[in-house]
Short mmCIF file of C-alpha atoms and ligand atoms in Angstrom, two decimals:
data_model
loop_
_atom_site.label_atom_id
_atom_site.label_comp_id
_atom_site.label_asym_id
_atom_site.label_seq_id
_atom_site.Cartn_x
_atom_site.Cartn_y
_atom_site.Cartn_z
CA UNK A 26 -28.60 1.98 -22.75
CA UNK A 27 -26.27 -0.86 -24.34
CA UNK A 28 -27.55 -4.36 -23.17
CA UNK A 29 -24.02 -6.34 -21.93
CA UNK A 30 -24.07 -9.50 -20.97
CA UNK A 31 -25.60 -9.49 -17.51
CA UNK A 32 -26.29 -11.94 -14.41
CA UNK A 33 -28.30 -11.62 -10.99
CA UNK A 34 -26.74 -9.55 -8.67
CA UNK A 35 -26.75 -11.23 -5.15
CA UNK A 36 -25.74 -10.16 -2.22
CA UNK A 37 -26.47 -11.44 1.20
CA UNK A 38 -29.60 -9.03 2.55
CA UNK A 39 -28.90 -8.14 6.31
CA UNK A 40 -31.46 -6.69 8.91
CA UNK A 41 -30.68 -3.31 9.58
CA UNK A 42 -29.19 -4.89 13.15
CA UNK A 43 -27.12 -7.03 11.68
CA UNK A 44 -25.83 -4.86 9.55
CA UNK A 45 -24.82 -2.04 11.87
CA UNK A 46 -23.23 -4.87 14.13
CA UNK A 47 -21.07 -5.73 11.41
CA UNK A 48 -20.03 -2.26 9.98
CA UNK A 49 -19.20 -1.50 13.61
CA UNK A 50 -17.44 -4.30 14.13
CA UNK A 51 -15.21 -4.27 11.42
CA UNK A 52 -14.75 -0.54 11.96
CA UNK A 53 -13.64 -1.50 15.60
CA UNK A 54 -11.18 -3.82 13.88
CA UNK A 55 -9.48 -1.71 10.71
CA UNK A 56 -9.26 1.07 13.84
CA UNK A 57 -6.50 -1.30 15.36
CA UNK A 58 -4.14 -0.96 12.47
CA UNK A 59 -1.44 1.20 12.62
CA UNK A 60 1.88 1.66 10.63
CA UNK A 61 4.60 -0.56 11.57
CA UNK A 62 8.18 0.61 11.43
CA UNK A 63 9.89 -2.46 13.74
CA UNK A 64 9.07 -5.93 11.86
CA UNK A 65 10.40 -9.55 12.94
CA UNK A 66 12.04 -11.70 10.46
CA UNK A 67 9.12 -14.13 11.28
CA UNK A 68 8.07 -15.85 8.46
CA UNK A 69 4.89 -15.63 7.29
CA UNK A 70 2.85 -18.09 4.24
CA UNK A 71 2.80 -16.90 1.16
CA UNK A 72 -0.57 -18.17 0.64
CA UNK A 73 -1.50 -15.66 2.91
CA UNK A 74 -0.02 -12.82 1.06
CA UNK A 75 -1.40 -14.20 -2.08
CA UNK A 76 -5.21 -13.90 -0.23
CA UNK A 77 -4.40 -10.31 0.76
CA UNK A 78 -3.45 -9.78 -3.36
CA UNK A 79 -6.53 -11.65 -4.87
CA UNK A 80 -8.51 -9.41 -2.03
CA UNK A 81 -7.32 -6.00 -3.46
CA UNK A 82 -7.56 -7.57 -7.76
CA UNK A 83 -11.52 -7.94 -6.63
CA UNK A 84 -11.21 -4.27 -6.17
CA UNK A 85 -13.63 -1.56 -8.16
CA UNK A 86 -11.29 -0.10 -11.66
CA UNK A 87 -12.03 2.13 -14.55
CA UNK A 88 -13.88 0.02 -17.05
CA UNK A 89 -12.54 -2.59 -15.16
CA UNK A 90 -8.95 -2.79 -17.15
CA UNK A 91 -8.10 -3.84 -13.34
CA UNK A 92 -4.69 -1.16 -13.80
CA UNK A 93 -2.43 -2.83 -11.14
CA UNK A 94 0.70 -5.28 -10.65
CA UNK A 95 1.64 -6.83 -7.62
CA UNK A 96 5.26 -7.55 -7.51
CA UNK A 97 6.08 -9.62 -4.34
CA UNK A 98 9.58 -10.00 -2.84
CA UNK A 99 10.48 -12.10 -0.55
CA UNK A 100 14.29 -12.91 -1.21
CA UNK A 101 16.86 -11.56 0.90
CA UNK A 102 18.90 -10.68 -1.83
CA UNK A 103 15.67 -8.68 -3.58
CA UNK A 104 15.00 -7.46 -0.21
CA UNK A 105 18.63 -6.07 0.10
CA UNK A 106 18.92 -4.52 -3.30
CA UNK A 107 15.57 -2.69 -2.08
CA UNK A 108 16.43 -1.50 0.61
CA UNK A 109 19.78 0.01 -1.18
CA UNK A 110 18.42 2.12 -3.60
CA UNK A 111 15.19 2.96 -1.17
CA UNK A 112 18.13 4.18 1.43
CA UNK A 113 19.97 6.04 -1.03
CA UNK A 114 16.68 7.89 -2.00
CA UNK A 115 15.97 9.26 1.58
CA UNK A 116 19.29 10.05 2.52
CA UNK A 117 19.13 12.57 -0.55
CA UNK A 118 15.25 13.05 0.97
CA UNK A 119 16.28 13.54 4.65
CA UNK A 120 19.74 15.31 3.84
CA UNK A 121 21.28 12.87 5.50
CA UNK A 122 23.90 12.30 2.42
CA UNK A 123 24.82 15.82 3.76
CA UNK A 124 23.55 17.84 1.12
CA UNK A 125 20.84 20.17 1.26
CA UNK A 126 17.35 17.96 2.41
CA UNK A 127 15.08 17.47 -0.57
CA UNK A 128 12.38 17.65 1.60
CA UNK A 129 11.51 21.47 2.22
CA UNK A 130 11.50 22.35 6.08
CA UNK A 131 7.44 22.13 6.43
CA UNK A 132 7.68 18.53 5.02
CA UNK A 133 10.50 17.90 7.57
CA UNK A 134 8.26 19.40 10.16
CA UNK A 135 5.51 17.14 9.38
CA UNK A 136 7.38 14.22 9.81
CA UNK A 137 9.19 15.08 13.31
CA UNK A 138 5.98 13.29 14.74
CA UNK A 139 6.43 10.13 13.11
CA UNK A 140 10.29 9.84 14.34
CA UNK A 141 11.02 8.65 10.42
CA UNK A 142 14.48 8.86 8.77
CA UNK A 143 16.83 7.95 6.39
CA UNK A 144 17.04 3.86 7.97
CA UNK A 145 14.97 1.58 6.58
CA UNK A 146 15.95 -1.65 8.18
CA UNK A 147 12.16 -3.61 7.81
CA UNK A 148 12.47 -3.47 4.18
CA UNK A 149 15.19 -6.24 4.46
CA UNK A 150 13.75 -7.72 8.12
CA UNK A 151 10.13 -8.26 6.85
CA UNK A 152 9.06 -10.90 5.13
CA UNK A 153 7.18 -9.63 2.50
CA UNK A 154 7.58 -6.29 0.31
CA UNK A 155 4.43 -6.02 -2.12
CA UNK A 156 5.67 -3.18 -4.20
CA UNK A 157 2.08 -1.89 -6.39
CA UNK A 158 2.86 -0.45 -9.78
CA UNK A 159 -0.37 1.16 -11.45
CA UNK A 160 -0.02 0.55 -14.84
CA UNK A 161 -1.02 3.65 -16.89
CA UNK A 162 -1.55 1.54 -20.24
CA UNK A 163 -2.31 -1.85 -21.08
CA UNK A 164 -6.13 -2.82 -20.32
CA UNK A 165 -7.14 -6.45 -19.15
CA UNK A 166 -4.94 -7.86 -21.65
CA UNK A 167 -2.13 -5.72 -20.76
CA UNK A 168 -1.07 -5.13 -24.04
CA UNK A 169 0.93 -1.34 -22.79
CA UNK A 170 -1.38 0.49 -25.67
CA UNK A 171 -5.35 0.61 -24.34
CA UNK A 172 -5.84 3.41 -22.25
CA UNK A 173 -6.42 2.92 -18.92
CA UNK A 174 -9.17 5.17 -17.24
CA UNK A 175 -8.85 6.55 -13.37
CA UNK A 176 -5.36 4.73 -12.69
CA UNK A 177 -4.85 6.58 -9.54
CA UNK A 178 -8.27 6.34 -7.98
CA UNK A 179 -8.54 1.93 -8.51
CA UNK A 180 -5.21 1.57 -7.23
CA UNK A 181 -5.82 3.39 -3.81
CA UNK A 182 -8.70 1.48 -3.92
CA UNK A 183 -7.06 -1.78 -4.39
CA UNK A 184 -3.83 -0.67 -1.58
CA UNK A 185 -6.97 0.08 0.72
CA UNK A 186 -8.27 -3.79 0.14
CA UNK A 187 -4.65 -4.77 -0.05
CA UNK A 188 -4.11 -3.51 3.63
CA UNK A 189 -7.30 -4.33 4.79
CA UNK A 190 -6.96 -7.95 3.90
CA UNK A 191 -3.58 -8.00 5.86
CA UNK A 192 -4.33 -6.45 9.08
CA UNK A 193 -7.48 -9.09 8.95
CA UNK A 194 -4.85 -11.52 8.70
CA UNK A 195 -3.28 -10.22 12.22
CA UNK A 196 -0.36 -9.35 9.86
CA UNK A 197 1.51 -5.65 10.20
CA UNK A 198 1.85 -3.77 7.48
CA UNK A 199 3.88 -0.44 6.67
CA UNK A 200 2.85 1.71 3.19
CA UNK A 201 6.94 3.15 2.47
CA UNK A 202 6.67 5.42 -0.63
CA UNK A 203 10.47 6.17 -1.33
CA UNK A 204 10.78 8.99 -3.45
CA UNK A 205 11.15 8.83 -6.41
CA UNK A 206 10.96 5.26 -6.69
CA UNK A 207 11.81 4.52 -10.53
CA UNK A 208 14.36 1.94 -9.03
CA UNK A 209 11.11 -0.32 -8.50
CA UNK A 210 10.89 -1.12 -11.64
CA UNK A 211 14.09 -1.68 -12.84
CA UNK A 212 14.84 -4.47 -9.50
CA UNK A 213 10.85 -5.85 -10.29
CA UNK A 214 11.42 -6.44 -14.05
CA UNK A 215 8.19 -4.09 -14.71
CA UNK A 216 7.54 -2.73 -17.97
CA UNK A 217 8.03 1.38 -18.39
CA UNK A 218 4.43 1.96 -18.84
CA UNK A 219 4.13 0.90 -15.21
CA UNK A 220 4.75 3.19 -12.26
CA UNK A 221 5.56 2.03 -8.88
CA UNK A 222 2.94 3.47 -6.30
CA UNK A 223 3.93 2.09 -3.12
CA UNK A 224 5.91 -0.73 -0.78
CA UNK A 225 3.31 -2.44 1.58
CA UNK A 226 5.58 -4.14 4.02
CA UNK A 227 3.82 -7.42 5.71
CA UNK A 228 4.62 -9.49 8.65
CA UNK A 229 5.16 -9.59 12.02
CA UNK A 230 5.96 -7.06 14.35
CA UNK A 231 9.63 -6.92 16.31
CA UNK A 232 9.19 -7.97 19.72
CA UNK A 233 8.68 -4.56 21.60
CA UNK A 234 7.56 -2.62 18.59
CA UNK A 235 6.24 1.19 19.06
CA UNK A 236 3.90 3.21 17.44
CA UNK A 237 4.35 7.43 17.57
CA UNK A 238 1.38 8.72 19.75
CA UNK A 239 0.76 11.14 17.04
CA UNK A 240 -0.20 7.63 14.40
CA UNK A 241 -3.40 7.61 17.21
CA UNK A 242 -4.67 10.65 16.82
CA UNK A 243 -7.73 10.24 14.57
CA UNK A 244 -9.88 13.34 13.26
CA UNK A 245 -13.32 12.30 15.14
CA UNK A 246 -16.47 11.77 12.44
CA UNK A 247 -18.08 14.98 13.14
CA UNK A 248 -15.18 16.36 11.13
CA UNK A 249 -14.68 14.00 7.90
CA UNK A 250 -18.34 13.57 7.47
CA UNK A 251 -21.02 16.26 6.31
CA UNK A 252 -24.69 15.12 6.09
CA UNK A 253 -26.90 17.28 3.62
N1 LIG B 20 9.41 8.54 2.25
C1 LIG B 20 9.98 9.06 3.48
C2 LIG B 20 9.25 10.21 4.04
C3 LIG B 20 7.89 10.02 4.55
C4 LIG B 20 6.90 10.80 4.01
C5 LIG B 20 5.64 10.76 4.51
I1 LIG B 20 4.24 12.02 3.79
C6 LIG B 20 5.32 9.89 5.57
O1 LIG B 20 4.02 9.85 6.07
C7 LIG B 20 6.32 9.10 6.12
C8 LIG B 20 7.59 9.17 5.59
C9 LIG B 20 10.17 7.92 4.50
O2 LIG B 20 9.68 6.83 4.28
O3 LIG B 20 10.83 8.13 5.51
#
């Protein structure tokens, strides 16, 4: 095996207590999140935002080229031009531009639960939009030529810290994946080797806000864990 540069690994050492009352009581928290669809326009730091990013850059990344971008928006007229194009997308999605939905029935079927359409007023009411590009090229020094090695699989990881982070924060947060969302990178200023993943909306929720009954229905462990 090559010998890299190395240094002690620490980690704090918990009983076996201890650490079960701290899995389950983080568990017990990241259970409470849920998507938000009704934000206030309260504002909300930016340092905090800027925790919730350096959170989700610690994340684990193929060969550790660390393959994301974190383009943060908070200006109304930013916010606007998003929520524009990200409009224009689902009405063509939704059929709401009174064409034929680009969404096939079962999709549309899917969704009836959540209550979602074509209106996406929190992308202008919230005060933060994080839109995450996952940049397929570029390496640490983000040069757009090294290869990048399982893109898809650090960023999830990273929009999993990302969210994490946030809801720790007591912040609401909202993962909006207009599709397709090339307009991302033209309004972000992100280079083409980039690709926009996702729009994790942050900040308060409205006064009143509602969650679909159907977001709290949560397949029980005995069926997303097998034990051989
Ligand atoms: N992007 C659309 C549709 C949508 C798709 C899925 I899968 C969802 O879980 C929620 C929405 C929208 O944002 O309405």
């Amino acid at each position: 095996m090559p010998s890299p540069d190395t240094l002690p690994y620490t980690l704090e050492r918990l009983s076996d207590a201890d650490a079960l009352a701290r899995a389950a009581a983080l568990a017990d928290r990241l259970k409470q999140r849920r998507t938000c669809r009704e934000f206030s326009a309260e504002p909300v730091p930016r340092a905090i935002i800027e925790a919730a990013i350096s959170a989700a850059g610690s994340a684990p990344s193929g060969a550790n080229h660390q393959p994301w971008h974190f383009a943060v928006i908070g200006s109304p007229d930013t916010k606007r031009a998003i929520r524009e194009a990200a409009e224009a997308e689902e009405r063509r999605f939704y059929g709401a531009d009174g064409g034929d939905p680009k969404a096939g029935e079962e999709w549309l079927a899917a969704l009836r639960d959540l209550g979602t359409d074509a209106d996406k007023p929190f992308l202008e009411v919230a005060p933060w939009l994080i839109v995450v590009f996952a940049q397929r090229k570029g390496g640490i020094a983000e040069d757009g030529q090294t290869q990048n090695y399982y893109v898809n699989e650090s960023v999830g990881i990273a929009c999993g810290m990302l969210l994490a982070t946030l809801h720790e924060a007591g912040l609401a947060t909202l993962t909006h994946t207009p599709s397709p969302m090339g307009f991302l990178r033209r309004i972000c200023e992100r280079p083409e080797w980039e690709k926009p993943v996702m729009i994790v909306v942050a900040g308060h929720p409205a006064p009143g806000a509602t969650v679909p009954a159907h977001a709290l229905v949560k397949k029980p462990l005995e069926q997303i864990a097998s034990w051989l």
